[in-house]
């Protein structure tokens, strides 16, 4: 899934937060994560980028 597809999905679903996973752990990804960061600029949804091995808790 590239940034353009994520942006389309966000426009349809209007999530509160977006948490991309495996964005830097697999060599299969041809698009750098900064493209998603750019695409998210100005969206109402939060983009939660976490470091590999980190944990996140949503309430």
mmCIF file with all atom_site columns, N, CA, C and O in Angstrom:
data_model
loop_
_atom_site.group_PDB
_atom_site.id
_atom_site.type_symbol
_atom_site.label_atom_id
_atom_site.label_alt_id
_atom_site.label_comp_id
_atom_site.label_asym_id
_atom_site.label_entity_id
_atom_site.label_seq_id
_atom_site.pdbx_PDB_ins_code
_atom_site.Cartn_x
_atom_site.Cartn_y
_atom_site.Cartn_z
_atom_site.occupancy
_atom_site.B_iso_or_equiv
_atom_site.pdbx_formal_charge
_atom_site.auth_seq_id
_atom_site.auth_comp_id
_atom_site.auth_asym_id
_atom_site.auth_atom_id
_atom_site.pdbx_PDB_model_num
ATOM 1   N N  . UNK A 1 1  ? 0.859   -1.164 0.000  1.00 0.00 ? 1  UNK A N  1
ATOM 2   C CA . UNK A 1 1  ? 0.000   0.000  0.000  1.00 0.00 ? 1  UNK A CA 1
ATOM 3   C C  . UNK A 1 1  ? 0.909   1.232  0.000  1.00 0.00 ? 1  UNK A C  1
ATOM 4   O O  . UNK A 1 1  ? 1.752   1.375  0.879  1.00 0.00 ? 1  UNK A O  1
ATOM 5   N N  . UNK A 1 2  ? 0.740   2.099  -0.952 1.00 0.00 ? 2  UNK A N  1
ATOM 6   C CA . UNK A 1 2  ? 1.562   3.304  -0.991 1.00 0.00 ? 2  UNK A CA 1
ATOM 7   C C  . UNK A 1 2  ? 0.796   4.490  -0.404 1.00 0.00 ? 2  UNK A C  1
ATOM 8   O O  . UNK A 1 2  ? -0.367  4.374  -0.015 1.00 0.00 ? 2  UNK A O  1
ATOM 9   N N  . UNK A 1 3  ? 1.461   5.631  -0.326 1.00 0.00 ? 3  UNK A N  1
ATOM 10  C CA . UNK A 1 3  ? 0.873   6.809  0.315  1.00 0.00 ? 3  UNK A CA 1
ATOM 11  C C  . UNK A 1 3  ? -0.428  7.239  -0.353 1.00 0.00 ? 3  UNK A C  1
ATOM 12  O O  . UNK A 1 3  ? -1.375  7.651  0.324  1.00 0.00 ? 3  UNK A O  1
ATOM 13  N N  . UNK A 1 4  ? -0.500  7.135  -1.649 1.00 0.00 ? 4  UNK A N  1
ATOM 14  C CA . UNK A 1 4  ? -1.714  7.547  -2.367 1.00 0.00 ? 4  UNK A CA 1
ATOM 15  C C  . UNK A 1 4  ? -2.908  6.678  -1.973 1.00 0.00 ? 4  UNK A C  1
ATOM 16  O O  . UNK A 1 4  ? -4.003  7.189  -1.733 1.00 0.00 ? 4  UNK A O  1
ATOM 17  N N  . UNK A 1 5  ? -2.692  5.382  -1.872 1.00 0.00 ? 5  UNK A N  1
ATOM 18  C CA . UNK A 1 5  ? -3.769  4.464  -1.491 1.00 0.00 ? 5  UNK A CA 1
ATOM 19  C C  . UNK A 1 5  ? -4.168  4.693  -0.033 1.00 0.00 ? 5  UNK A C  1
ATOM 20  O O  . UNK A 1 5  ? -5.350  4.694  0.304  1.00 0.00 ? 5  UNK A O  1
ATOM 21  N N  . UNK A 1 6  ? -3.179  4.921  0.836  1.00 0.00 ? 6  UNK A N  1
ATOM 22  C CA . UNK A 1 6  ? -3.489  5.209  2.241  1.00 0.00 ? 6  UNK A CA 1
ATOM 23  C C  . UNK A 1 6  ? -4.318  6.485  2.348  1.00 0.00 ? 6  UNK A C  1
ATOM 24  O O  . UNK A 1 6  ? -5.299  6.542  3.091  1.00 0.00 ? 6  UNK A O  1
ATOM 25  N N  . UNK A 1 7  ? -3.946  7.489  1.591  1.00 0.00 ? 7  UNK A N  1
ATOM 26  C CA . UNK A 1 7  ? -4.686  8.751  1.617  1.00 0.00 ? 7  UNK A CA 1
ATOM 27  C C  . UNK A 1 7  ? -6.132  8.549  1.153  1.00 0.00 ? 7  UNK A C  1
ATOM 28  O O  . UNK A 1 7  ? -7.074  9.079  1.750  1.00 0.00 ? 7  UNK A O  1
ATOM 29  N N  . UNK A 1 8  ? -6.337  7.764  0.110  1.00 0.00 ? 8  UNK A N  1
ATOM 30  C CA . UNK A 1 8  ? -7.700  7.471  -0.367 1.00 0.00 ? 8  UNK A CA 1
ATOM 31  C C  . UNK A 1 8  ? -8.499  6.738  0.709  1.00 0.00 ? 8  UNK A C  1
ATOM 32  O O  . UNK A 1 8  ? -9.669  7.052  0.948  1.00 0.00 ? 8  UNK A O  1
ATOM 33  N N  . UNK A 1 9  ? -7.859  5.768  1.351  1.00 0.00 ? 9  UNK A N  1
ATOM 34  C CA . UNK A 1 9  ? -8.529  5.000  2.395  1.00 0.00 ? 9  UNK A CA 1
ATOM 35  C C  . UNK A 1 9  ? -8.890  5.905  3.578  1.00 0.00 ? 9  UNK A C  1
ATOM 36  O O  . UNK A 1 9  ? -9.976  5.792  4.151  1.00 0.00 ? 9  UNK A O  1
ATOM 37  N N  . UNK A 1 10 ? -7.989  6.808  3.931  1.00 0.00 ? 10 UNK A N  1
ATOM 38  C CA . UNK A 1 10 ? -8.270  7.734  5.036  1.00 0.00 ? 10 UNK A CA 1
ATOM 39  C C  . UNK A 1 10 ? -9.442  8.636  4.710  1.00 0.00 ? 10 UNK A C  1
ATOM 40  O O  . UNK A 1 10 ? -10.256 8.938  5.586  1.00 0.00 ? 10 UNK A O  1
ATOM 41  N N  . UNK A 1 11 ? -9.536  9.082  3.483  1.00 0.00 ? 11 UNK A N  1
ATOM 42  C CA . UNK A 1 11 ? -10.656 9.930  3.084  1.00 0.00 ? 11 UNK A CA 1
ATOM 43  C C  . UNK A 1 11 ? -11.979 9.184  3.169  1.00 0.00 ? 11 UNK A C  1
ATOM 44  O O  . UNK A 1 11 ? -13.019 9.785  3.457  1.00 0.00 ? 11 UNK A O  1
ATOM 45  N N  . UNK A 1 12 ? -11.946 7.883  2.919  1.00 0.00 ? 12 UNK A N  1
ATOM 46  C CA . UNK A 1 12 ? -13.173 7.076  2.998  1.00 0.00 ? 12 UNK A CA 1
ATOM 47  C C  . UNK A 1 12 ? -13.541 6.740  4.445  1.00 0.00 ? 12 UNK A C  1
ATOM 48  O O  . UNK A 1 12 ? -14.710 6.785  4.820  1.00 0.00 ? 12 UNK A O  1
ATOM 49  N N  . UNK A 1 13 ? -12.548 6.385  5.249  1.00 0.00 ? 13 UNK A N  1
ATOM 50  C CA . UNK A 1 13 ? -12.813 5.889  6.596  1.00 0.00 ? 13 UNK A CA 1
ATOM 51  C C  . UNK A 1 13 ? -12.758 6.963  7.686  1.00 0.00 ? 13 UNK A C  1
ATOM 52  O O  . UNK A 1 13 ? -13.325 6.771  8.757  1.00 0.00 ? 13 UNK A O  1
ATOM 53  N N  . UNK A 1 14 ? -12.033 8.042  7.434  1.00 0.00 ? 14 UNK A N  1
ATOM 54  C CA . UNK A 1 14 ? -11.891 9.138  8.383  1.00 0.00 ? 14 UNK A CA 1
ATOM 55  C C  . UNK A 1 14 ? -11.466 8.654  9.777  1.00 0.00 ? 14 UNK A C  1
ATOM 56  O O  . UNK A 1 14 ? -12.149 8.927  10.773 1.00 0.00 ? 14 UNK A O  1
ATOM 57  N N  . UNK A 1 15 ? -10.322 7.936  9.853  1.00 0.00 ? 15 UNK A N  1
ATOM 58  C CA . UNK A 1 15 ? -9.889  7.425  11.160 1.00 0.00 ? 15 UNK A CA 1
ATOM 59  C C  . UNK A 1 15 ? -9.331  8.534  12.045 1.00 0.00 ? 15 UNK A C  1
ATOM 60  O O  . UNK A 1 15 ? -8.884  9.575  11.550 1.00 0.00 ? 15 UNK A O  1
ATOM 61  N N  . UNK A 1 16 ? -9.342  8.299  13.337 1.00 0.00 ? 16 UNK A N  1
ATOM 62  C CA . UNK A 1 16 ? -8.749  9.250  14.269 1.00 0.00 ? 16 UNK A CA 1
ATOM 63  C C  . UNK A 1 16 ? -7.222  9.209  14.159 1.00 0.00 ? 16 UNK A C  1
ATOM 64  O O  . UNK A 1 16 ? -6.562  10.231 14.196 1.00 0.00 ? 16 UNK A O  1
ATOM 65  N N  . UNK A 1 17 ? -6.670  7.997  14.015 1.00 0.00 ? 17 UNK A N  1
ATOM 66  C CA . UNK A 1 17 ? -5.221  7.809  13.918 1.00 0.00 ? 17 UNK A CA 1
ATOM 67  C C  . UNK A 1 17 ? -4.894  6.768  12.859 1.00 0.00 ? 17 UNK A C  1
ATOM 68  O O  . UNK A 1 17 ? -5.691  5.880  12.587 1.00 0.00 ? 17 UNK A O  1
ATOM 69  N N  . UNK A 1 18 ? -3.694  6.899  12.310 1.00 0.00 ? 18 UNK A N  1
ATOM 70  C CA . UNK A 1 18 ? -3.168  5.930  11.350 1.00 0.00 ? 18 UNK A CA 1
ATOM 71  C C  . UNK A 1 18 ? -1.833  5.451  11.901 1.00 0.00 ? 18 UNK A C  1
ATOM 72  O O  . UNK A 1 18 ? -0.968  6.255  12.238 1.00 0.00 ? 18 UNK A O  1
ATOM 73  N N  . UNK A 1 19 ? -1.681  4.136  12.016 1.00 0.00 ? 19 UNK A N  1
ATOM 74  C CA . UNK A 1 19 ? -0.463  3.545  12.549 1.00 0.00 ? 19 UNK A CA 1
ATOM 75  C C  . UNK A 1 19 ? 0.131   2.614  11.487 1.00 0.00 ? 19 UNK A C  1
ATOM 76  O O  . UNK A 1 19 ? -0.267  1.469  11.367 1.00 0.00 ? 19 UNK A O  1
ATOM 77  N N  . UNK A 1 20 ? 1.060   3.121  10.684 1.00 0.00 ? 20 UNK A N  1
ATOM 78  C CA . UNK A 1 20 ? 1.683   2.246  9.685  1.00 0.00 ? 20 UNK A CA 1
ATOM 79  C C  . UNK A 1 20 ? 2.609   1.236  10.366 1.00 0.00 ? 20 UNK A C  1
ATOM 80  O O  . UNK A 1 20 ? 3.343   1.578  11.291 1.00 0.00 ? 20 UNK A O  1
ATOM 81  N N  . UNK A 1 21 ? 2.520   -0.005 9.922  1.00 0.00 ? 21 UNK A N  1
ATOM 82  C CA . UNK A 1 21 ? 3.389   -1.046 10.481 1.00 0.00 ? 21 UNK A CA 1
ATOM 83  C C  . UNK A 1 21 ? 4.259   -1.615 9.373  1.00 0.00 ? 21 UNK A C  1
ATOM 84  O O  . UNK A 1 21 ? 3.902   -1.587 8.204  1.00 0.00 ? 21 UNK A O  1
ATOM 85  N N  . UNK A 1 22 ? 5.398   -2.102 9.758  1.00 0.00 ? 22 UNK A N  1
ATOM 86  C CA . UNK A 1 22 ? 6.351   -2.718 8.829  1.00 0.00 ? 22 UNK A CA 1
ATOM 87  C C  . UNK A 1 22 ? 6.822   -1.765 7.736  1.00 0.00 ? 22 UNK A C  1
ATOM 88  O O  . UNK A 1 22 ? 7.228   -2.195 6.673  1.00 0.00 ? 22 UNK A O  1
ATOM 89  N N  . UNK A 1 23 ? 6.795   -0.463 8.005  1.00 0.00 ? 23 UNK A N  1
ATOM 90  C CA . UNK A 1 23 ? 7.199   0.511  6.987  1.00 0.00 ? 23 UNK A CA 1
ATOM 91  C C  . UNK A 1 23 ? 8.699   0.554  6.778  1.00 0.00 ? 23 UNK A C  1
ATOM 92  O O  . UNK A 1 23 ? 9.159   1.043  5.757  1.00 0.00 ? 23 UNK A O  1
ATOM 93  N N  . UNK A 1 24 ? 9.466   0.037  7.707  1.00 0.00 ? 24 UNK A N  1
ATOM 94  C CA . UNK A 1 24 ? 10.921  0.042  7.522  1.00 0.00 ? 24 UNK A CA 1
ATOM 95  C C  . UNK A 1 24 ? 11.571  -1.280 7.896  1.00 0.00 ? 24 UNK A C  1
ATOM 96  O O  . UNK A 1 24 ? 12.782  -1.371 7.969  1.00 0.00 ? 24 UNK A O  1
ATOM 97  N N  . UNK A 1 25 ? 10.749  -2.308 8.116  1.00 0.00 ? 25 UNK A N  1
ATOM 98  C CA . UNK A 1 25 ? 11.309  -3.593 8.536  1.00 0.00 ? 25 UNK A CA 1
ATOM 99  C C  . UNK A 1 25 ? 11.462  -4.588 7.394  1.00 0.00 ? 25 UNK A C  1
ATOM 100 O O  . UNK A 1 25 ? 12.130  -5.592 7.560  1.00 0.00 ? 25 UNK A O  1
ATOM 101 N N  . UNK A 1 26 ? 10.853  -4.331 6.257  1.00 0.00 ? 26 UNK A N  1
ATOM 102 C CA . UNK A 1 26 ? 10.942  -5.239 5.122  1.00 0.00 ? 26 UNK A CA 1
ATOM 103 C C  . UNK A 1 26 ? 11.501  -4.510 3.912  1.00 0.00 ? 26 UNK A C  1
ATOM 104 O O  . UNK A 1 26 ? 11.152  -3.357 3.650  1.00 0.00 ? 26 UNK A O  1
ATOM 105 N N  . UNK A 1 27 ? 12.347  -5.185 3.167  1.00 0.00 ? 27 UNK A N  1
ATOM 106 C CA . UNK A 1 27 ? 12.926  -4.612 1.964  1.00 0.00 ? 27 UNK A CA 1
ATOM 107 C C  . UNK A 1 27 ? 11.958  -4.526 0.796  1.00 0.00 ? 27 UNK A C  1
ATOM 108 O O  . UNK A 1 27 ? 12.298  -4.011 -0.259 1.00 0.00 ? 27 UNK A O  1
ATOM 109 N N  . UNK A 1 28 ? 10.739  -5.021 0.976  1.00 0.00 ? 28 UNK A N  1
ATOM 110 C CA . UNK A 1 28 ? 9.751   -5.011 -0.110 1.00 0.00 ? 28 UNK A CA 1
ATOM 111 C C  . UNK A 1 28 ? 9.183   -3.627 -0.382 1.00 0.00 ? 28 UNK A C  1
ATOM 112 O O  . UNK A 1 28 ? 8.650   -3.370 -1.451 1.00 0.00 ? 28 UNK A O  1
ATOM 113 N N  . UNK A 1 29 ? 9.281   -2.748 0.593  1.00 0.00 ? 29 UNK A N  1
ATOM 114 C CA . UNK A 1 29 ? 8.686   -1.434 0.439  1.00 0.00 ? 29 UNK A CA 1
ATOM 115 C C  . UNK A 1 29 ? 9.566   -0.558 -0.432 1.00 0.00 ? 29 UNK A C  1
ATOM 116 O O  . UNK A 1 29 ? 10.713  -0.282 -0.109 1.00 0.00 ? 29 UNK A O  1
ATOM 117 N N  . UNK A 1 30 ? 9.023   -0.134 -1.545 1.00 0.00 ? 30 UNK A N  1
ATOM 118 C CA . UNK A 1 30 ? 9.770   0.678  -2.495 1.00 0.00 ? 30 UNK A CA 1
ATOM 119 C C  . UNK A 1 30 ? 9.594   2.158  -2.236 1.00 0.00 ? 30 UNK A C  1
ATOM 120 O O  . UNK A 1 30 ? 10.368  2.965  -2.724 1.00 0.00 ? 30 UNK A O  1
ATOM 121 N N  . UNK A 1 31 ? 8.569   2.499  -1.468 1.00 0.00 ? 31 UNK A N  1
ATOM 122 C CA . UNK A 1 31 ? 8.283   3.904  -1.205 1.00 0.00 ? 31 UNK A CA 1
ATOM 123 C C  . UNK A 1 31 ? 8.704   4.257  0.223  1.00 0.00 ? 31 UNK A C  1
ATOM 124 O O  . UNK A 1 31 ? 8.302   3.594  1.164  1.00 0.00 ? 31 UNK A O  1
ATOM 125 N N  . UNK A 1 32 ? 9.518   5.297  0.394  1.00 0.00 ? 32 UNK A N  1
ATOM 126 C CA . UNK A 1 32 ? 9.941   5.667  1.749  1.00 0.00 ? 32 UNK A CA 1
ATOM 127 C C  . UNK A 1 32 ? 8.783   6.213  2.577  1.00 0.00 ? 32 UNK A C  1
ATOM 128 O O  . UNK A 1 32 ? 7.824   6.779  2.043  1.00 0.00 ? 32 UNK A O  1
ATOM 129 N N  . UNK A 1 33 ? 8.889   6.058  3.895  1.00 0.00 ? 33 UNK A N  1
ATOM 130 C CA . UNK A 1 33 ? 7.814   6.474  4.798  1.00 0.00 ? 33 UNK A CA 1
ATOM 131 C C  . UNK A 1 33 ? 7.573   7.982  4.744  1.00 0.00 ? 33 UNK A C  1
ATOM 132 O O  . UNK A 1 33 ? 6.458   8.441  4.986  1.00 0.00 ? 33 UNK A O  1
ATOM 133 N N  . UNK A 1 34 ? 8.569   8.770  4.365  1.00 0.00 ? 34 UNK A N  1
ATOM 134 C CA . UNK A 1 34 ? 8.373   10.226 4.318  1.00 0.00 ? 34 UNK A CA 1
ATOM 135 C C  . UNK A 1 34 ? 7.317   10.620 3.294  1.00 0.00 ? 34 UNK A C  1
ATOM 136 O O  . UNK A 1 34 ? 6.685   11.657 3.430  1.00 0.00 ? 34 UNK A O  1
ATOM 137 N N  . UNK A 1 35 ? 7.066   9.767  2.295  1.00 0.00 ? 35 UNK A N  1
ATOM 138 C CA . UNK A 1 35 ? 6.004   10.080 1.329  1.00 0.00 ? 35 UNK A CA 1
ATOM 139 C C  . UNK A 1 35 ? 4.636   10.029 1.999  1.00 0.00 ? 35 UNK A C  1
ATOM 140 O O  . UNK A 1 35 ? 3.761   10.827 1.692  1.00 0.00 ? 35 UNK A O  1
ATOM 141 N N  . UNK A 1 36 ? 4.459   9.091  2.908  1.00 0.00 ? 36 UNK A N  1
ATOM 142 C CA . UNK A 1 36 ? 3.200   9.037  3.657  1.00 0.00 ? 36 UNK A CA 1
ATOM 143 C C  . UNK A 1 36 ? 3.104   10.227 4.597  1.00 0.00 ? 36 UNK A C  1
ATOM 144 O O  . UNK A 1 36 ? 2.036   10.817 4.742  1.00 0.00 ? 36 UNK A O  1
ATOM 145 N N  . UNK A 1 37 ? 4.211   10.601 5.217  1.00 0.00 ? 37 UNK A N  1
ATOM 146 C CA . UNK A 1 37 ? 4.221   11.773 6.090  1.00 0.00 ? 37 UNK A CA 1
ATOM 147 C C  . UNK A 1 37 ? 3.792   13.008 5.301  1.00 0.00 ? 37 UNK A C  1
ATOM 148 O O  . UNK A 1 37 ? 2.961   13.795 5.761  1.00 0.00 ? 37 UNK A O  1
ATOM 149 N N  . UNK A 1 38 ? 4.305   13.171 4.093  1.00 0.00 ? 38 UNK A N  1
ATOM 150 C CA . UNK A 1 38 ? 3.907   14.295 3.238  1.00 0.00 ? 38 UNK A CA 1
ATOM 151 C C  . UNK A 1 38 ? 2.436   14.225 2.873  1.00 0.00 ? 38 UNK A C  1
ATOM 152 O O  . UNK A 1 38 ? 1.728   15.230 2.904  1.00 0.00 ? 38 UNK A O  1
ATOM 153 N N  . UNK A 1 39 ? 1.969   13.036 2.503  1.00 0.00 ? 39 UNK A N  1
ATOM 154 C CA . UNK A 1 39 ? 0.568   12.869 2.094  1.00 0.00 ? 39 UNK A CA 1
ATOM 155 C C  . UNK A 1 39 ? -0.385  13.162 3.250  1.00 0.00 ? 39 UNK A C  1
ATOM 156 O O  . UNK A 1 39 ? -1.498  13.632 3.035  1.00 0.00 ? 39 UNK A O  1
ATOM 157 N N  . UNK A 1 40 ? 0.055   12.901 4.477  1.00 0.00 ? 40 UNK A N  1
ATOM 158 C CA . UNK A 1 40 ? -0.784  13.115 5.656  1.00 0.00 ? 40 UNK A CA 1
ATOM 159 C C  . UNK A 1 40 ? -0.834  14.577 6.086  1.00 0.00 ? 40 UNK A C  1
ATOM 160 O O  . UNK A 1 40 ? -1.687  14.955 6.880  1.00 0.00 ? 40 UNK A O  1
ATOM 161 N N  . UNK A 1 41 ? 0.066   15.391 5.598  1.00 0.00 ? 41 UNK A N  1
ATOM 162 C CA . UNK A 1 41 ? 0.111   16.790 5.995  1.00 0.00 ? 41 UNK A CA 1
ATOM 163 C C  . UNK A 1 41 ? -1.219  17.464 5.668  1.00 0.00 ? 41 UNK A C  1
ATOM 164 O O  . UNK A 1 41 ? -1.689  17.435 4.537  1.00 0.00 ? 41 UNK A O  1
ATOM 165 N N  . UNK A 1 42 ? -1.856  18.019 6.675  1.00 0.00 ? 42 UNK A N  1
ATOM 166 C CA . UNK A 1 42 ? -3.127  18.693 6.476  1.00 0.00 ? 42 UNK A CA 1
ATOM 167 C C  . UNK A 1 42 ? -4.347  17.825 6.726  1.00 0.00 ? 42 UNK A C  1
ATOM 168 O O  . UNK A 1 42 ? -5.467  18.318 6.708  1.00 0.00 ? 42 UNK A O  1
ATOM 169 N N  . UNK A 1 43 ? -4.158  16.528 6.953  1.00 0.00 ? 43 UNK A N  1
ATOM 170 C CA . UNK A 1 43 ? -5.289  15.640 7.254  1.00 0.00 ? 43 UNK A CA 1
ATOM 171 C C  . UNK A 1 43 ? -5.666  15.758 8.722  1.00 0.00 ? 43 UNK A C  1
ATOM 172 O O  . UNK A 1 43 ? -4.825  16.034 9.575  1.00 0.00 ? 43 UNK A O  1
ATOM 173 N N  . UNK A 1 44 ? -6.907  15.519 9.011  1.00 0.00 ? 44 UNK A N  1
ATOM 174 C CA . UNK A 1 44 ? -7.382  15.570 10.386 1.00 0.00 ? 44 UNK A CA 1
ATOM 175 C C  . UNK A 1 44 ? -6.884  14.365 11.194 1.00 0.00 ? 44 UNK A C  1
ATOM 176 O O  . UNK A 1 44 ? -6.774  14.443 12.403 1.00 0.00 ? 44 UNK A O  1
ATOM 177 N N  . UNK A 1 45 ? -6.573  13.266 10.528 1.00 0.00 ? 45 UNK A N  1
ATOM 178 C CA . UNK A 1 45 ? -6.094  12.066 11.211 1.00 0.00 ? 45 UNK A CA 1
ATOM 179 C C  . UNK A 1 45 ? -4.661  12.249 11.681 1.00 0.00 ? 45 UNK A C  1
ATOM 180 O O  . UNK A 1 45 ? -3.858  12.901 11.025 1.00 0.00 ? 45 UNK A O  1
ATOM 181 N N  . UNK A 1 46 ? -4.357  11.651 12.826 1.00 0.00 ? 46 UNK A N  1
ATOM 182 C CA . UNK A 1 46 ? -2.994  11.657 13.344 1.00 0.00 ? 46 UNK A CA 1
ATOM 183 C C  . UNK A 1 46 ? -2.211  10.513 12.707 1.00 0.00 ? 46 UNK A C  1
ATOM 184 O O  . UNK A 1 46 ? -2.739  9.415  12.526 1.00 0.00 ? 46 UNK A O  1
ATOM 185 N N  . UNK A 1 47 ? -0.947  10.759 12.391 1.00 0.00 ? 47 UNK A N  1
ATOM 186 C CA . UNK A 1 47 ? -0.063  9.716  11.897 1.00 0.00 ? 47 UNK A CA 1
ATOM 187 C C  . UNK A 1 47 ? 0.865   9.335  13.035 1.00 0.00 ? 47 UNK A C  1
ATOM 188 O O  . UNK A 1 47 ? 1.643   10.155 13.516 1.00 0.00 ? 47 UNK A O  1
ATOM 189 N N  . UNK A 1 48 ? 0.765   8.106  13.485 1.00 0.00 ? 48 UNK A N  1
ATOM 190 C CA . UNK A 1 48 ? 1.584   7.624  14.594 1.00 0.00 ? 48 UNK A CA 1
ATOM 191 C C  . UNK A 1 48 ? 2.702   6.751  14.046 1.00 0.00 ? 48 UNK A C  1
ATOM 192 O O  . UNK A 1 48 ? 2.477   5.600  13.677 1.00 0.00 ? 48 UNK A O  1
ATOM 193 N N  . UNK A 1 49 ? 3.898   7.305  13.968 1.00 0.00 ? 49 UNK A N  1
ATOM 194 C CA . UNK A 1 49 ? 5.077   6.544  13.553 1.00 0.00 ? 49 UNK A CA 1
ATOM 195 C C  . UNK A 1 49 ? 5.842   6.153  14.799 1.00 0.00 ? 49 UNK A C  1
ATOM 196 O O  . UNK A 1 49 ? 6.217   7.014  15.589 1.00 0.00 ? 49 UNK A O  1
ATOM 197 N N  . UNK A 1 50 ? 6.058   4.865  14.959 1.00 0.00 ? 50 UNK A N  1
ATOM 198 C CA . UNK A 1 50 ? 6.793   4.407  16.125 1.00 0.00 ? 50 UNK A CA 1
ATOM 199 C C  . UNK A 1 50 ? 8.029   3.643  15.659 1.00 0.00 ? 50 UNK A C  1
ATOM 200 O O  . UNK A 1 50 ? 8.070   3.111  14.554 1.00 0.00 ? 50 UNK A O  1
ATOM 201 N N  . UNK A 1 51 ? 9.021   3.592  16.520 1.00 0.00 ? 51 UNK A N  1
ATOM 202 C CA . UNK A 1 51 ? 10.252  2.871  16.215 1.00 0.00 ? 51 UNK A CA 1
ATOM 203 C C  . UNK A 1 51 ? 10.013  1.372  16.316 1.00 0.00 ? 51 UNK A C  1
ATOM 204 O O  . UNK A 1 51 ? 9.146   0.908  17.071 1.00 0.00 ? 51 UNK A O  1
ATOM 205 N N  . UNK A 1 52 ? 10.800  0.622  15.563 1.00 0.00 ? 52 UNK A N  1
ATOM 206 C CA . UNK A 1 52 ? 10.711  -0.830 15.598 1.00 0.00 ? 52 UNK A CA 1
ATOM 207 C C  . UNK A 1 52 ? 10.881  -1.328 17.031 1.00 0.00 ? 52 UNK A C  1
ATOM 208 O O  . UNK A 1 52 ? 11.772  -0.892 17.753 1.00 0.00 ? 52 UNK A O  1
ATOM 209 N N  . UNK A 1 53 ? 9.993   -2.214 17.447 1.00 0.00 ? 53 UNK A N  1
ATOM 210 C CA . UNK A 1 53 ? 10.043  -2.774 18.791 1.00 0.00 ? 53 UNK A CA 1
ATOM 211 C C  . UNK A 1 53 ? 9.305   -1.955 19.838 1.00 0.00 ? 53 UNK A C  1
ATOM 212 O O  . UNK A 1 53 ? 9.195   -2.374 20.984 1.00 0.00 ? 53 UNK A O  1
ATOM 213 N N  . UNK A 1 54 ? 8.787   -0.800 19.449 1.00 0.00 ? 54 UNK A N  1
ATOM 214 C CA . UNK A 1 54 ? 8.041   0.048  20.382 1.00 0.00 ? 54 UNK A CA 1
ATOM 215 C C  . UNK A 1 54 ? 6.623   -0.472 20.557 1.00 0.00 ? 54 UNK A C  1
ATOM 216 O O  . UNK A 1 54 ? 6.142   -1.276 19.770 1.00 0.00 ? 54 UNK A O  1
ATOM 217 N N  . UNK A 1 55 ? 5.969   0.029  21.585 1.00 0.00 ? 55 UNK A N  1
ATOM 218 C CA . UNK A 1 55 ? 4.580   -0.324 21.861 1.00 0.00 ? 55 UNK A CA 1
ATOM 219 C C  . UNK A 1 55 ? 3.734   0.930  21.830 1.00 0.00 ? 55 UNK A C  1
ATOM 220 O O  . UNK A 1 55 ? 4.208   2.023  22.142 1.00 0.00 ? 55 UNK A O  1
ATOM 221 N N  . UNK A 1 56 ? 2.475   0.754  21.484 1.00 0.00 ? 56 UNK A N  1
ATOM 222 C CA . UNK A 1 56 ? 1.547   1.874  21.493 1.00 0.00 ? 56 UNK A CA 1
ATOM 223 C C  . UNK A 1 56 ? 0.256   1.386  22.151 1.00 0.00 ? 56 UNK A C  1
ATOM 224 O O  . UNK A 1 56 ? -0.138  0.230  21.996 1.00 0.00 ? 56 UNK A O  1
ATOM 225 N N  . UNK A 1 57 ? -0.361  2.260  22.909 1.00 0.00 ? 57 UNK A N  1
ATOM 226 C CA . UNK A 1 57 ? -1.615  1.929  23.589 1.00 0.00 ? 57 UNK A CA 1
ATOM 227 C C  . UNK A 1 57 ? -2.636  2.991  23.252 1.00 0.00 ? 57 UNK A C  1
ATOM 228 O O  . UNK A 1 57 ? -2.407  4.180  23.476 1.00 0.00 ? 57 UNK A O  1
ATOM 229 N N  . UNK A 1 58 ? -3.727  2.568  22.672 1.00 0.00 ? 58 UNK A N  1
ATOM 230 C CA . UNK A 1 58 ? -4.821  3.484  22.346 1.00 0.00 ? 58 UNK A CA 1
ATOM 231 C C  . UNK A 1 58 ? -5.942  3.275  23.343 1.00 0.00 ? 58 UNK A C  1
ATOM 232 O O  . UNK A 1 58 ? -6.284  2.152  23.674 1.00 0.00 ? 58 UNK A O  1
ATOM 233 N N  . UNK A 1 59 ? -6.496  4.352  23.838 1.00 0.00 ? 59 UNK A N  1
ATOM 234 C CA . UNK A 1 59 ? -7.626  4.256  24.778 1.00 0.00 ? 59 UNK A CA 1
ATOM 235 C C  . UNK A 1 59 ? -8.845  4.883  24.163 1.00 0.00 ? 59 UNK A C  1
ATOM 236 O O  . UNK A 1 59 ? -8.801  5.732  23.379 1.00 0.00 ? 59 UNK A O  1
#
